[in-house]
Amino acid sequence: MASKSNLSFETRAVNHPNPLVKRLFAIAERKQTNIVLSADLTTSKELLGIADSLGPYIAVLKTHIDILSDFNQDTIDGLVALSEKHDFLLFEDRKYIDIGNTVQKQYKGGVLKIHSWAHIVNASILAGEGIIQALDQTIREAGVQDRAILILAEMTSKGSLAIGEYTRASVEIARKYPDTVLGFVSTRELSKHSPNAPSTEDFVVFTTGVNISSKGDALGQQYQTPTTAMQGGSDFLIAGRGIYASADPIASVKEYQDAGWKAYKQRIATDKP
Ligand code: 5BU
């Protein structure tokens, strides 16, 4: 069994081969937070405003850059400056899903130039391994140390077909790209009971659909709490409306930060491999 979730981020950082994961774990320990803010705001002013005010409490800022009505280079410059100011990584939730050749163009180019600023992107393996090969190649060609991929292995929406064989194949493909695939977007730890797992394997689990006070929304979203997500082997908790749409986003982000960190501390104190 290759579960690393009973170990502290600090210990995992020491042994982890990926420099971006080392940096992510170091940020989490330094700021005592495993919160990923899903900042689904639709103007640059709102996005940069929330990133600045909540930046001190988060490890990663997750964007949907294509929902901005006024996207421009200043938006990117602002995000990069805030990620340095507050010490968080940028994750563009682009969910690439196409043939490798197209995805390379979408990742590197267009108006969004996602590779130039997002530390982390995610992709579905519905189209096969070529998509991961394409993103991996782009990252290697650029020769940078701080770009990586999450495979979208499960989804939180009702009726999601990202289950079963699709999820198993996500893990198998991730294993082939240890330098650039840092883990999964999934509702729980996936590789723990896998018979093929090498003992050094340490995928990072990002979990969406985290909300303290709601069970879901009217369009199929399904939530779990920070505590249940952490008990299921999640490492980083992605929360959006539960934080930014609350009456007091700073109080809310602190509440999520406390809940996530407490559950993390409990897990490393009690969980056994
Ligand atoms: P919410 O406001 O906390 O419901 O936002 C959830 C965010 O996570 C939103 O940006 C979604 O696009 C994203 N998401 C998700 O909700 N479920 C998934 O399975 C994946 C992403 Br992958």
mmCIF file of N, CA, C and O in Angstrom, residues 18 35 38-39 50 60 70 82 84 91 94 114 128 133 136 140 144 152-153 181 201 209 223 225 229:
data_model
loop_
_atom_site.group_PDB
_atom_site.id
_atom_site.type_symbol
_atom_site.label_atom_id
_atom_site.label_comp_id
_atom_site.label_asym_id
_atom_site.label_seq_id
_atom_site.Cartn_x
_atom_site.Cartn_y
_atom_site.Cartn_z
ATOM 1 N N ASN A 18 8.933 15.939 -7.038
ATOM 2 C CA ASN A 18 8.472 17.064 -7.861
ATOM 3 C C ASN A 18 8.678 18.406 -7.141
ATOM 4 O O ASN A 18 8.140 18.625 -6.057
ATOM 5 N N ILE A 35 -6.340 25.276 1.950
ATOM 6 C CA ILE A 35 -7.507 25.772 1.206
ATOM 7 C C ILE A 35 -7.102 26.279 -0.187
ATOM 8 O O ILE A 35 -6.147 27.035 -0.338
ATOM 9 N N SER A 38 -11.664 28.745 -4.909
ATOM 10 C CA SER A 38 -12.182 28.730 -6.271
ATOM 11 C C SER A 38 -12.824 30.087 -6.521
ATOM 12 O O SER A 38 -13.973 30.337 -6.142
ATOM 13 N N ALA A 39 -12.053 30.970 -7.130
ATOM 14 C CA ALA A 39 -12.456 32.378 -7.232
ATOM 15 C C ALA A 39 -13.231 32.613 -8.528
ATOM 16 O O ALA A 39 -12.719 33.200 -9.481
ATOM 17 N N ILE A 50 -10.637 39.804 -4.465
ATOM 18 C CA ILE A 50 -10.815 38.679 -3.534
ATOM 19 C C ILE A 50 -9.481 37.948 -3.344
ATOM 20 O O ILE A 50 -9.163 37.477 -2.255
ATOM 21 N N VAL A 60 -3.618 27.949 -2.574
ATOM 22 C CA VAL A 60 -3.740 27.991 -4.046
ATOM 23 C C VAL A 60 -4.965 28.832 -4.406
ATOM 24 O O VAL A 60 -5.979 28.776 -3.707
ATOM 25 N N ASP A 70 -13.727 40.863 -18.819
ATOM 26 C CA ASP A 70 -12.798 41.927 -19.221
ATOM 27 C C ASP A 70 -11.341 41.440 -19.157
ATOM 28 O O ASP A 70 -10.450 42.206 -18.806
ATOM 29 N N LEU A 82 -0.016 39.007 -7.122
ATOM 30 C CA LEU A 82 -0.657 38.621 -5.865
ATOM 31 C C LEU A 82 -0.198 37.246 -5.398
ATOM 32 O O LEU A 82 -0.086 36.988 -4.196
ATOM 33 N N GLU A 84 2.737 36.122 -5.724
ATOM 34 C CA GLU A 84 4.041 36.352 -5.078
ATOM 35 C C GLU A 84 3.866 37.086 -3.741
ATOM 36 O O GLU A 84 4.458 36.719 -2.733
ATOM 37 N N PHE A 91 -3.849 27.990 -10.052
ATOM 38 C CA PHE A 91 -4.372 26.768 -10.673
ATOM 39 C C PHE A 91 -5.503 27.169 -11.609
ATOM 40 O O PHE A 91 -6.542 27.653 -11.160
ATOM 41 N N ARG A 94 -8.943 24.541 -16.190
ATOM 42 C CA ARG A 94 -9.315 24.598 -17.598
ATOM 43 C C ARG A 94 -9.961 23.300 -18.103
ATOM 44 O O ARG A 94 -10.608 23.286 -19.138
ATOM 45 N N ILE A 114 -2.189 30.287 -20.969
ATOM 46 C CA ILE A 114 -2.296 29.728 -19.615
ATOM 47 C C ILE A 114 -0.952 29.208 -19.091
ATOM 48 O O ILE A 114 -0.614 29.391 -17.916
ATOM 49 N N GLY A 128 -7.984 9.976 -23.956
ATOM 50 C CA GLY A 128 -6.827 9.073 -23.966
ATOM 51 C C GLY A 128 -5.565 9.744 -23.450
ATOM 52 O O GLY A 128 -5.570 10.921 -23.060
ATOM 53 N N GLN A 133 0.306 13.430 -22.519
ATOM 54 C CA GLN A 133 1.581 13.472 -23.254
ATOM 55 C C GLN A 133 1.838 14.886 -23.792
ATOM 56 O O GLN A 133 2.946 15.408 -23.704
ATOM 57 N N ASP A 136 2.538 17.356 -20.899
ATOM 58 C CA ASP A 136 3.863 16.977 -20.361
ATOM 59 C C ASP A 136 4.977 17.503 -21.279
ATOM 60 O O ASP A 136 5.958 18.087 -20.815
ATOM 61 N N ARG A 140 7.926 20.175 -20.423
ATOM 62 C CA ARG A 140 9.349 19.809 -20.543
ATOM 63 C C ARG A 140 10.094 20.736 -21.494
ATOM 64 O O ARG A 140 11.213 21.161 -21.210
ATOM 65 N N VAL A 144 10.732 24.615 -17.387
ATOM 66 C CA VAL A 144 10.505 25.279 -16.103
ATOM 67 C C VAL A 144 10.218 24.238 -15.021
ATOM 68 O O VAL A 144 9.750 23.149 -15.305
ATOM 69 N N LEU A 152 -8.097 15.024 -13.953
ATOM 70 C CA LEU A 152 -9.454 15.117 -13.452
ATOM 71 C C LEU A 152 -10.018 13.685 -13.415
ATOM 72 O O LEU A 152 -10.448 13.156 -14.431
ATOM 73 N N ALA A 153 -9.932 13.064 -12.264
ATOM 74 C CA ALA A 153 -10.238 11.628 -12.163
ATOM 75 C C ALA A 153 -11.672 11.351 -11.744
ATOM 76 O O ALA A 153 -12.193 10.256 -11.997
ATOM 77 N N VAL A 181 2.758 15.075 -13.693
ATOM 78 C CA VAL A 181 1.421 14.895 -13.115
ATOM 79 C C VAL A 181 1.585 14.810 -11.605
ATOM 80 O O VAL A 181 2.182 13.868 -11.090
ATOM 81 N N GLU A 201 5.339 6.181 -4.532
ATOM 82 C CA GLU A 201 4.289 7.005 -5.145
ATOM 83 C C GLU A 201 3.612 7.917 -4.118
ATOM 84 O O GLU A 201 3.280 7.476 -3.038
ATOM 85 N N GLY A 209 -15.966 20.679 -4.548
ATOM 86 C CA GLY A 209 -17.259 20.389 -3.921
ATOM 87 C C GLY A 209 -17.129 20.350 -2.415
ATOM 88 O O GLY A 209 -17.611 19.423 -1.767
ATOM 89 N N TYR A 223 -21.905 18.575 -2.391
ATOM 90 C CA TYR A 223 -20.831 18.989 -1.485
ATOM 91 C C TYR A 223 -20.545 17.959 -0.404
ATOM 92 O O TYR A 223 -21.417 17.204 0.016
ATOM 93 N N THR A 225 -18.047 18.092 3.455
ATOM 94 C CA THR A 225 -17.444 19.081 4.353
ATOM 95 C C THR A 225 -15.917 18.959 4.324
ATOM 96 O O THR A 225 -15.388 17.933 3.881
ATOM 97 N N ALA A 229 -13.910 15.341 3.620
ATOM 98 C CA ALA A 229 -12.943 15.295 2.511
ATOM 99 C C ALA A 229 -11.567 14.876 3.026
ATOM 100 O O ALA A 229 -10.890 14.025 2.439
#
